[in-house]
Every structure is written in structure tokens, then in C-alpha cells.
Tab-separated table of C-alpha atoms in Angstrom:
chain	number	residue	atom	x	y	z
A	974	GLU	CA	-0.087	-0.067	0.107
A	975	ARG	CA	2.731	2.494	0.740
A	976	GLN	CA	4.402	1.769	-2.501
A	977	VAL	CA	1.119	2.406	-4.318
A	978	LEU	CA	0.864	5.857	-2.475
A	979	GLY	CA	4.353	6.784	-3.562
A	980	GLU	CA	5.789	6.555	-0.066
A	981	ILE	CA	8.422	3.941	-0.885
A	982	ASP	CA	10.610	4.012	-3.889
A	983	GLN	CA	9.190	1.596	-6.515
A	984	ASN	CA	12.668	0.233	-7.048
A	985	ILE	CA	12.940	-1.272	-3.690
A	986	ARG	CA	12.127	-4.831	-3.702
A	987	PRO	CA	8.987	-5.901	-1.776
A	988	LEU	CA	9.378	-7.612	1.539
A	989	GLY	CA	9.525	-11.384	1.444
A	990	VAL	CA	7.679	-13.629	4.001
A	991	GLN	CA	10.908	-14.989	5.458
A	992	GLN	CA	12.155	-11.446	5.880
A	993	VAL	CA	9.190	-10.240	7.902
A	994	TYR	CA	9.274	-13.426	9.944
A	995	ASN	CA	12.997	-13.097	10.843
A	996	ILE	CA	12.829	-9.395	11.931
A	997	LEU	CA	9.876	-9.990	14.177
A	998	GLN	CA	11.706	-12.771	15.897
A	999	ASP	CA	15.138	-11.084	15.982
A	1000	SER	CA	16.684	-10.772	19.412
A	1001	GLU	CA	17.486	-7.131	18.868
A	1002	GLN	CA	14.070	-6.308	17.540
A	1003	CYS	CA	12.404	-8.081	20.529
A	1004	ALA	CA	14.808	-6.066	22.945
A	1005	ALA	CA	13.797	-2.791	21.219
A	1006	ASP	CA	10.108	-3.412	21.352
A	1007	PRO	CA	8.476	-2.089	24.461
A	1008	GLU	CA	5.433	-4.349	24.157
A	1009	ASP	CA	7.058	-7.578	23.462
A	1010	GLN	CA	10.499	-8.321	24.652
A	1011	ARG	CA	10.359	-12.050	24.484
A	1012	VAL	CA	13.269	-13.766	22.431
A	1013	TYR	CA	12.147	-16.572	20.219
A	1014	THR	CA	14.751	-19.446	19.742
A	1015	ARG	CA	14.194	-21.845	16.977
A	1016	HIS	CA	16.713	-24.473	18.305
A	1017	ARG	CA	17.867	-25.198	21.853
A	1018	VAL	CA	21.583	-24.334	22.351
A	1019	TYR	CA	23.397	-27.200	23.978
A	1020	ARG	CA	26.499	-26.448	25.971
A	1021	ARG	CA	28.779	-28.646	27.759
A	1022	ASN	CA	28.466	-26.813	31.181
A	1023	GLU	CA	24.866	-27.734	31.134
A	1024	LEU	CA	25.608	-31.394	31.524
A	1025	SER	CA	26.482	-32.817	35.046
A	1026	ALA	CA	29.063	-35.495	35.681
A	1027	ALA	CA	26.229	-38.008	36.295
A	1028	ASN	CA	24.613	-37.117	32.908
A	1029	ILE	CA	28.030	-37.432	31.133
A	1030	ALA	CA	28.481	-40.802	32.704
A	1031	LYS	CA	25.116	-41.994	31.495
A	1032	ARG	CA	25.849	-40.720	27.919
A	1033	GLN	CA	29.249	-42.612	28.021
A	1034	ALA	CA	27.341	-45.696	29.127
A	1035	TYR	CA	25.051	-45.255	26.170
A	1036	LEU	CA	28.012	-44.922	23.742
A	1037	PHE	CA	29.211	-48.179	25.013
A	1038	GLU	CA	25.918	-49.689	24.348
A	1039	VAL	CA	25.874	-48.409	20.813
A	1040	GLU	CA	29.379	-49.903	20.167
A	1041	GLN	CA	27.930	-53.342	21.415
A	1042	LEU	CA	24.937	-52.851	18.838
A	1043	GLU	CA	27.467	-52.242	16.158
A	1044	GLN	CA	29.462	-55.328	17.066
A	1045	ALA	CA	26.186	-57.436	16.969
A	1046	GLU	CA	25.114	-55.859	13.780
A	1047	ALA	CA	21.726	-55.044	15.570
A	1048	ILE	CA	18.851	-53.345	13.813
A	1049	ILE	CA	17.693	-50.042	15.433
A	1050	ILE	CA	14.176	-48.771	15.327
A	1051	CYS	CA	14.010	-45.122	16.360
A	1052	CYS	CA	10.767	-43.328	17.134
A	1053	ASP	CA	9.610	-39.900	18.520
A	1054	GLU	CA	6.792	-37.405	18.506
A	1055	LYS	CA	7.047	-33.917	16.988
A	1056	VAL	CA	4.741	-30.870	16.607
A	1057	CYS	CA	4.210	-29.652	13.102
A	1058	HIS	CA	3.026	-26.179	12.546
A	1059	PHE	CA	0.894	-25.137	9.523
A	1060	GLY	CA	0.531	-21.571	8.472
A	1061	GLY	CA	0.567	-19.315	5.421
A	1062	THR	CA	1.872	-15.643	4.824
A	1063	PRO	CA	0.177	-12.761	6.105
A	1064	ASP	CA	-1.422	-10.128	3.838
A	1065	ARG	CA	0.504	-7.285	5.709
A	1066	HIS	CA	4.023	-6.045	6.079
A	1067	VAL	CA	5.808	-4.377	9.033
A	1068	THR	CA	7.685	-1.166	8.866
A	1069	LEU	CA	11.494	-1.130	9.175
A	1070	PRO	CA	12.228	-0.439	12.787
A	1071	MET	CA	14.678	2.302	13.675
A	1072	ASN	CA	18.441	1.494	13.755
A	1073	THR	CA	17.895	-1.857	12.042
A	1074	SER	CA	19.432	-3.099	8.895
A	1075	SER	CA	17.365	-6.237	7.801
A	1076	TYR	CA	13.793	-7.249	7.145
A	1077	GLN	CA	12.421	-10.587	8.244
A	1078	SER	CA	9.050	-12.199	7.747
A	1079	CYS	CA	6.170	-13.706	9.855
A	1080	ALA	CA	4.255	-16.865	9.048
A	1081	PRO	CA	1.233	-17.108	11.568
A	1082	THR	CA	0.313	-20.585	12.872
A	1083	ARG	CA	-3.123	-21.536	11.431
A	1084	PHE	CA	-3.050	-25.042	13.255
A	1085	LYS	CA	-0.689	-27.573	14.457
A	1086	LEU	CA	-0.547	-31.383	14.420
A	1087	GLU	CA	1.081	-33.560	16.891
A	1088	GLN	CA	2.565	-36.555	15.100
A	1089	TRP	CA	4.407	-39.775	16.149
A	1090	ALA	CA	6.295	-41.769	13.734
A	1091	ALA	CA	9.023	-44.614	13.689
A	1092	ALA	CA	11.638	-45.644	11.321
A	1093	CYS	CA	14.327	-48.145	10.734
A	1094	GLY	CA	17.189	-47.124	8.435
A	1095	ASP	CA	18.550	-50.722	8.224
A	1096	ASP	CA	15.471	-52.168	6.911
A	1097	CYS	CA	13.003	-50.092	4.810
A	1098	SER	CA	10.908	-53.096	3.560
A	1099	VAL	CA	8.373	-52.713	6.258
A	1100	LYS	CA	5.897	-49.754	6.104
A	1101	ARG	CA	6.908	-47.084	8.750
A	1102	PRO	CA	4.228	-46.600	11.420
A	1103	TRP	CA	2.667	-43.151	11.794
A	1104	THR	CA	-0.163	-41.292	13.630
A	1105	VAL	CA	-1.306	-38.005	14.810
A	1106	TRP	CA	-3.391	-37.165	17.929
A	1107	GLU	CA	-5.280	-34.429	19.317
A	1108	LEU	CA	-6.416	-33.856	23.057
A	1109	ARG	CA	-9.726	-35.382	22.651
A	1110	ASP	CA	-8.205	-38.586	21.309
A	1111	GLN	CA	-6.440	-39.344	24.532
A	1112	THR	CA	-9.498	-39.824	26.642
A	1113	SER	CA	-12.189	-42.575	25.905
A	1114	GLU	CA	-13.946	-45.360	27.735
A	1115	GLU	CA	-11.975	-47.904	25.800
A	1116	LEU	CA	-8.625	-46.494	27.032
A	1117	GLN	CA	-9.904	-46.603	30.644
A	1118	LYS	CA	-11.033	-50.276	30.168
A	1119	GLN	CA	-7.590	-51.238	28.866
A	1120	LEU	CA	-5.996	-49.355	31.814
A	1121	ASP	CA	-8.151	-51.226	34.387
A	1122	GLU	CA	-7.176	-54.521	32.715
A	1123	CYS	CA	-3.384	-53.647	33.027
A	1124	ASN	CA	-3.792	-52.628	36.599
A	1125	ALA	CA	-5.581	-55.759	37.414
A	1126	GLN	CA	-2.802	-57.754	35.711
A	1127	ALA	CA	-0.104	-55.738	37.564
A	1128	ARG	CA	-1.851	-56.604	40.906
A	1129	ARG	CA	-1.983	-60.373	40.153
A	1130	ILE	CA	1.860	-60.249	39.253
A	1131	THR	CA	2.499	-58.507	42.575
A	1132	ASP	CA	0.440	-60.851	44.485
A	1133	GLU	CA	2.380	-63.824	42.880
A	1134	GLN	CA	5.784	-62.223	43.759
A	1135	ARG	CA	4.821	-61.567	47.358
A	1136	ALA	CA	3.682	-65.306	47.595
A	1137	ASN	CA	6.852	-66.491	45.935
A	1138	ALA	CA	9.026	-64.385	48.264
A	1139	ARG	CA	7.683	-66.129	51.408
A	1140	VAL	CA	8.709	-69.661	49.808
A	1141	HIS	CA	12.284	-70.565	50.346
A	1142	GLY	CA	14.402	-71.226	47.237
A	1143	THR	CA	12.339	-69.068	44.820
A	1144	PRO	CA	14.166	-66.284	43.085
A	1145	GLU	CA	12.000	-63.684	44.831
A	1146	HIS	CA	12.919	-65.086	48.227
A	1147	GLN	CA	16.565	-65.105	47.308
A	1148	TYR	CA	16.466	-61.585	46.143
A	1149	LEU	CA	14.712	-60.730	49.618
A	1150	VAL	CA	17.559	-62.476	51.478
A	1151	TRP	CA	20.326	-60.831	49.523
A	1152	ILE	CA	18.933	-57.226	49.832
A	1153	ASN	CA	18.452	-57.647	53.651
A	1154	THR	CA	22.002	-59.061	53.893
A	1155	GLN	CA	23.247	-55.868	52.289
A	1156	VAL	CA	21.149	-53.904	54.797
A	1157	LYS	CA	22.811	-55.781	57.744
A	1158	ILE	CA	26.356	-55.288	56.310
A	1159	LYS	CA	25.500	-51.345	56.142
A	1160	ARG	CA	24.394	-51.321	59.743
A	1161	LEU	CA	27.551	-53.149	61.054
A	1162	TRP	CA	29.753	-50.708	59.032
A	1163	MET	CA	27.835	-47.763	60.667
A	1164	ARG	CA	28.263	-49.208	64.094
A	1165	ALA	CA	32.009	-49.676	63.429
A	1166	ASN	CA	32.277	-46.047	62.529
A	1167	ALA	CA	30.355	-44.822	65.576
A	1168	ASN	CA	27.212	-43.936	63.745
A	1169	ASP	CA	24.267	-44.246	65.950
A	1170	SER	CA	21.567	-43.238	63.465
A	1171	GLY	CA	20.277	-46.796	63.255
A	1172	GLY	CA	21.003	-47.315	59.583
A	1173	PRO	CA	18.537	-48.578	56.835
A	1174	LYS	CA	15.496	-50.619	57.568
A	1175	GLU	CA	15.072	-54.176	56.621
A	1176	TRP	CA	12.977	-54.865	53.606
A	1177	THR	CA	9.630	-56.433	53.999
A	1178	VAL	CA	7.837	-58.421	51.261
A	1179	GLU	CA	5.151	-55.724	50.890
A	1180	ARG	CA	7.888	-53.013	50.710
A	1181	LEU	CA	10.050	-54.834	48.185
A	1182	PHE	CA	7.039	-55.683	45.826
A	1183	PRO	CA	4.638	-52.890	46.060
A	1184	TYR	CA	1.323	-52.461	44.288
A	1185	GLN	CA	1.467	-50.064	41.391
A	1186	SER	CA	-1.642	-48.501	40.057
A	1187	HIS	CA	-1.611	-46.232	37.089
A	1188	ASP	CA	-4.546	-43.671	36.657
A	1189	ILE	CA	-5.244	-40.991	34.009
A	1190	LYS	CA	-4.943	-37.407	35.354
A	1191	GLU	CA	-7.941	-35.235	34.444
A	1192	GLY	CA	-7.349	-32.022	32.570
A	1193	THR	CA	-3.762	-32.707	31.291
A	1194	LYS	CA	-3.011	-31.200	27.997
A	1195	LYS	CA	0.216	-33.113	27.589
A	1196	LEU	CA	0.885	-36.590	26.045
A	1197	ASN	CA	-1.173	-39.066	27.881
A	1198	PHE	CA	0.971	-42.140	28.707
A	1199	VAL	CA	-2.063	-44.500	28.640
A	1200	TRP	CA	-3.025	-43.346	25.198
A	1201	TYR	CA	0.610	-43.700	24.228
A	1202	ALA	CA	0.835	-47.219	25.609
A	1203	PHE	CA	-2.355	-48.659	23.874
A	1204	GLU	CA	-2.535	-46.588	20.780
A	1205	VAL	CA	1.151	-46.159	19.820
A	1206	TYR	CA	2.849	-49.113	21.426
A	1207	ARG	CA	0.245	-51.812	21.078
A	1208	LYS	CA	-1.205	-50.805	17.815
A	1209	LEU	CA	1.805	-49.463	15.853
A	1210	LEU	CA	5.352	-49.924	17.436
A	1211	PHE	CA	5.076	-53.524	18.817
A	1212	PRO	CA	3.590	-54.882	15.416
A	1213	TYR	CA	6.319	-52.941	13.406
A	1214	TYR	CA	9.051	-54.312	15.770
A	1215	ARG	CA	7.648	-57.910	15.465
A	1216	GLU	CA	7.611	-57.624	11.495
A	1217	ILE	CA	11.248	-56.343	11.422
A	1218	CYS	CA	12.280	-59.373	13.625
A	1219	ARG	CA	10.281	-61.676	11.324
A	1220	ARG	CA	12.037	-60.221	8.280
A	1221	ASN	CA	15.519	-60.466	9.797
A	1222	PRO	CA	15.692	-63.744	11.683
A	1223	GLY	CA	18.672	-64.329	13.999
A	1224	ARG	CA	19.450	-60.617	14.198
A	1225	ARG	CA	18.984	-58.507	17.235
A	1226	VAL	CA	16.420	-55.661	17.096
A	1227	VAL	CA	16.208	-52.714	19.513
A	1228	ILE	CA	14.066	-49.759	19.928
A	1229	GLN	CA	15.631	-46.272	20.702
A	1230	GLU	CA	13.506	-43.370	21.919
A	1231	ASP	CA	14.093	-40.504	24.399
A	1232	ASN	CA	13.332	-40.573	28.104
A	1233	HIS	CA	10.189	-38.529	27.859
A	1234	GLY	CA	7.994	-39.083	30.777
A	1235	PRO	CA	5.050	-40.692	28.933
A	1236	HIS	CA	7.391	-43.028	27.169
A	1237	LEU	CA	8.718	-44.446	30.582
A	1238	LYS	CA	5.242	-44.767	32.121
A	1239	ALA	CA	3.870	-46.427	29.139
A	1240	ARG	CA	6.657	-49.049	29.193
A	1241	GLN	CA	6.212	-49.517	32.959
A	1242	LEU	CA	2.363	-50.086	32.298
A	1243	LEU	CA	3.100	-52.716	29.544
A	1244	GLN	CA	6.044	-54.191	31.058
A	1245	PRO	CA	4.628	-57.755	31.351
A	1246	GLU	CA	3.700	-57.536	27.698
A	1247	ILE	CA	7.078	-56.157	26.848
A	1248	GLN	CA	8.829	-58.955	28.677
A	1249	GLN	CA	6.677	-61.735	27.291
A	1250	GLN	CA	7.234	-60.437	23.679
A	1251	GLY	CA	11.093	-60.099	24.268
A	1252	ILE	CA	10.866	-56.428	23.100
A	1253	VAL	CA	14.124	-54.607	23.836
A	1254	PHE	CA	14.582	-50.825	24.412
A	1255	VAL	CA	17.907	-49.005	24.540
A	1256	ASN	CA	18.443	-46.970	27.533
A	1257	HIS	CA	18.745	-43.291	26.110
A	1258	PRO	CA	20.483	-40.771	28.444
A	1259	GLY	CA	18.623	-37.782	29.438
A	1260	ASN	CA	19.321	-34.343	28.033
A	1261	SER	CA	20.734	-35.857	24.909
A	1262	PRO	CA	18.529	-35.134	21.747
A	1263	ASP	CA	22.011	-34.651	20.048
A	1264	LEU	CA	22.319	-38.387	20.217
A	1265	ALA	CA	18.963	-39.163	18.598
A	1266	PRO	CA	19.300	-39.366	14.737
A	1267	ILE	CA	15.526	-39.119	14.348
A	1268	GLU	CA	15.632	-35.487	15.114
A	1269	GLY	CA	17.443	-34.947	11.808
A	1270	LEU	CA	14.972	-37.369	9.978
A	1271	GLN	CA	12.027	-35.498	11.342
A	1272	GLY	CA	13.516	-32.277	10.017
A	1273	GLU	CA	13.887	-33.627	6.529
A	1274	HIS	CA	10.280	-34.663	6.782
A	1275	GLU	CA	9.164	-31.267	7.518
A	1276	ARG	CA	11.327	-29.660	4.880
A	1277	LYS	CA	9.521	-31.970	2.239
A	1278	LEU	CA	6.211	-30.393	3.248
A	1279	ALA	CA	7.648	-26.871	3.432
A	1280	GLY	CA	5.714	-25.768	0.291
A	1281	PHE	CA	2.333	-27.005	1.626
A	1282	ILE	CA	2.987	-25.446	5.056
A	1283	TYR	CA	3.387	-22.027	3.772
A	1284	GLU	CA	0.472	-22.365	1.366
A	1285	VAL	CA	-2.021	-23.025	4.250
A	1286	ARG	CA	-4.455	-20.026	4.653
A	1287	ASP	CA	-7.000	-21.444	6.983
A	1288	ALA	CA	-7.664	-24.194	9.497
A	1289	GLN	CA	-10.875	-25.856	8.083
A	1290	ALA	CA	-11.317	-29.503	8.586
A	1291	SER	CA	-10.592	-30.349	5.020
A	1292	THR	CA	-7.361	-28.534	5.239
A	1293	VAL	CA	-6.253	-30.317	8.429
A	1294	ARG	CA	-7.268	-33.702	6.795
A	1295	ARG	CA	-5.089	-32.932	3.915
A	1296	ALA	CA	-2.280	-32.030	6.126
A	1297	LYS	CA	-2.507	-35.342	7.945
A	1298	ASP	CA	-2.684	-37.179	4.636
A	1299	LEU	CA	0.464	-35.393	3.450
A	1300	LEU	CA	2.363	-36.210	6.678
A	1301	ARG	CA	1.448	-39.767	6.510
A	1302	ILE	CA	2.039	-40.209	2.780
A	1303	THR	CA	5.459	-38.448	2.907
A	1304	TRP	CA	6.672	-40.503	5.915
A	1305	GLN	CA	5.474	-43.812	4.420
A	1306	SER	CA	6.464	-43.237	0.846
A	1307	LYS	CA	9.283	-45.198	-0.908
A	1308	ASP	CA	10.889	-41.949	-1.988
A	1309	PHE	CA	11.510	-41.218	1.691
A	1310	ASP	CA	13.460	-44.675	2.061
A	1311	GLU	CA	16.706	-43.190	0.860
A	1312	THR	CA	16.597	-40.299	3.480
A	1313	VAL	CA	15.677	-42.819	6.148
A	1314	ARG	CA	18.727	-44.950	5.248
A	1315	GLY	CA	20.965	-41.910	5.453
A	1316	LYS	CA	19.695	-40.348	8.689
A	1317	VAL	CA	18.811	-43.170	11.099
A	1318	CYS	CA	20.712	-46.278	10.067
A	1319	ARG	CA	23.109	-48.066	12.490
A	1320	ALA	CA	26.196	-46.347	10.841
A	1321	VAL	CA	24.724	-42.912	11.861
A	1322	TYR	CA	24.512	-44.037	15.523
A	1323	VAL	CA	28.004	-45.380	15.481
A	1324	GLU	CA	29.248	-41.947	13.896
A	1325	LEU	CA	27.324	-39.986	16.571
A	1326	ALA	CA	29.000	-42.216	19.431
A	1327	LYS	CA	32.450	-41.861	17.907
A	1328	ARG	CA	32.400	-38.172	17.749
A	1329	CYS	CA	30.742	-37.792	21.236
A	1330	LYS	CA	33.293	-40.265	22.627
A	1331	MET	CA	36.088	-38.099	21.245
A	1332	ALA	CA	34.491	-35.086	23.021
A	1333	GLY	CA	34.559	-36.949	26.476
A	1334	GLY	CA	30.752	-37.491	26.398
A	1335	GLY	CA	29.971	-33.882	26.004
A	1336	ASN	CA	27.488	-32.373	23.571
A	1337	HIS	CA	29.792	-29.895	21.883
A	1338	PHE	CA	31.202	-32.398	19.387
A	1339	ARG	CA	29.643	-31.177	16.233
A	1340	ASP	CA	28.730	-27.890	14.466
A	1341	ASP	CA	26.493	-29.651	11.935
A	1342	VAL	CA	23.363	-30.607	13.811
A	1343	TYR	CA	22.805	-33.753	11.930
A	1344	ILE	CA	25.004	-36.458	10.309
A	1345	HIS	CA	24.077	-38.055	6.958
A	1346	VAL	CA	25.551	-41.242	5.921
A	1347	ASP	CA	25.399	-42.341	2.335
A	1348	ALA	CA	23.093	-45.289	2.053
């Protein structure tokens, strides 16, 4: 409009979408704006001083585990969830702020989709599982029914463990005796060092094998571990795992995902089922997304949809359905296989472990965020 009125030289190139977005989110611009001084950060910055000694020790243990997987020529399945934002360009421009030298652009979010997906770079012959969810999807009578069944099963297992612990010679009784022996040794050591605090208490059967009941919290807006256990693990990830094992007989297959709370609680909820099926999870260290190659794969997934993301001008049901279809089709397409092999195969895990090991377990071992290995 200002160009039409002659207020701006016609030879000046119009502002681009990305230009407006960048200037609105620039740290200097936010600091100069009296109404909004928040700084927007696209990527979290990882510094070595953020990692504690215990965290580095866990990372080094994970690196050793990756080396063992390489020696065993194991197949790694990686999975994670990601929020995908969809929004188009605005029909307005911002004025150049005083004392600034660059324009950036703004792309408002029309809607967002929370998706979960899994991939295996060492075997792309199986269709990769994928799903999206909304808040209303995580609460239903069917989920509550399955949760009650799992709680009842966990109670039966605990009752059986308590009964076995009272019978001499059983593994549960041997474990009870062993742990109480450690308590007695600790008490004797404390007495020898003139410590009159009494020391730790002996373990009872009820304390050693407690009842664990899982319940759905009302009103939560975060990822529900019950929904994750039954809708993701049971219906998607476990069948994918079994099919990978079936097509690769004799080879070890493991699952790698981060230590997000719902992941751990979902595994705990389905622990009897996981043990029965022999499903193996890799112990991923906390605060270590830099050691999860799927982050790079999800970035590639989003970049393949960049054109559509910036074409979205509304949040109608038909547009959302189209976005879901494009996310699923792109993730499960054969054209995506080459990217999957290069981003999340075992060689990528080994390369990450190698670089991290050379850095002493720290998270400052690379400037390039993601590593790509030619398939």
C-alpha cells in the first residue's frame, strides 16, 4: 500500500515472507520493542557446562551400548513425536524499525498437528508406522477399560511375587534375603564407625514388591501415557518391531526413543507384555537429543512439506485432513526410504557415538546438527 501511494521507492524490492518473520523474531528487535521483549529461539543451544558429571557418565554408558549394537550388527528402530505447525503468509508487512538493517517475515500458525512416527534405516521393507493425535483422542472409555485390565494384571503379578517371596528357594525369596543381607552389612559398618543413626531398615515383602496402580490425570494437556501405551505401543510400534524381527531372523532388534515421561510410564504399564514378547529398548540418556538421529529425519520430513505448510491459509477440517494425509504419505513413501537410510541407520548411531566419545561425552562435538551417511 505504501508503494502504491508513492511513499516507498518503486525500485525497492517488496518484503519477503521470511524477511518479515525473521525481523519479528530477531533478538535485537524484541529487545527494542516495549510491548514484546520475548526472544524466540528456534533451536535449543546445548553447552557442555549444562551437563552434570552423572549425565555425562550416562551418555558414556550409552555410547558403549551403541558400540555393542554395532558389533552385534543389530537393527535399530527409532521413534519420537513432533509438533508440526501449518500456516501461510500474512497479507500485511511491518515497517522497518529504527536502527535496524534487515527485514524478516512472519508466518502465523493456522493450526498444529502432533505426530508420532517410527523408522528403521537398516530395513525399509516394512511400512513405517505413523499417527497424529489431538487432545480429545487421548480420553475414551476404551482406554480406561484397557487401563483397568493392565492394573488388574499388575496386581496379580505383585500378589504372585509376594507369595513366592515367602517360599524358600524361589528367586523372589533369594532376592529378599540378598537385599536384607546388604542392609545388615551397612548397619555393621555404621556401628563400627560410631554412627548411631540406626541405619537402613530391613525390607519387607510388601515394601519390596509394592502395588503399582496407574491412573489417568484429568485435565492434562500433555501427551497421555495411557493413550501412548495402547494406541502407539500396542497398535503401531510393537507390530512394527515384530515384523522387522520376522524379516531379519537371527538378528537383534532394539528400539531407541528418548526418556520423555509418558514413554517411561507407558513402558512400565506394559512391562509384562514387553517381557513376554522379548521387546528390547535402548537406555537413552537424558538431556541428549543430540544423540537421537531421528531429530534430523523429522527435520527432513518437515522440509519436504515446506511448500504446503506455507500455502495453508485456513484451519478448516478439510485443510487439516489434507495436512494429515500429506504427513502420513510423505513419511511412509518409498521416495523417503533413501533419506531414512542416510539419517537413522546403524552407521549414523556409530558415527554419533564416535564423535561424542572423542569429546569426552559432552554435547559440543559437532557444528553440523545432523549427520548424513550415504546409504
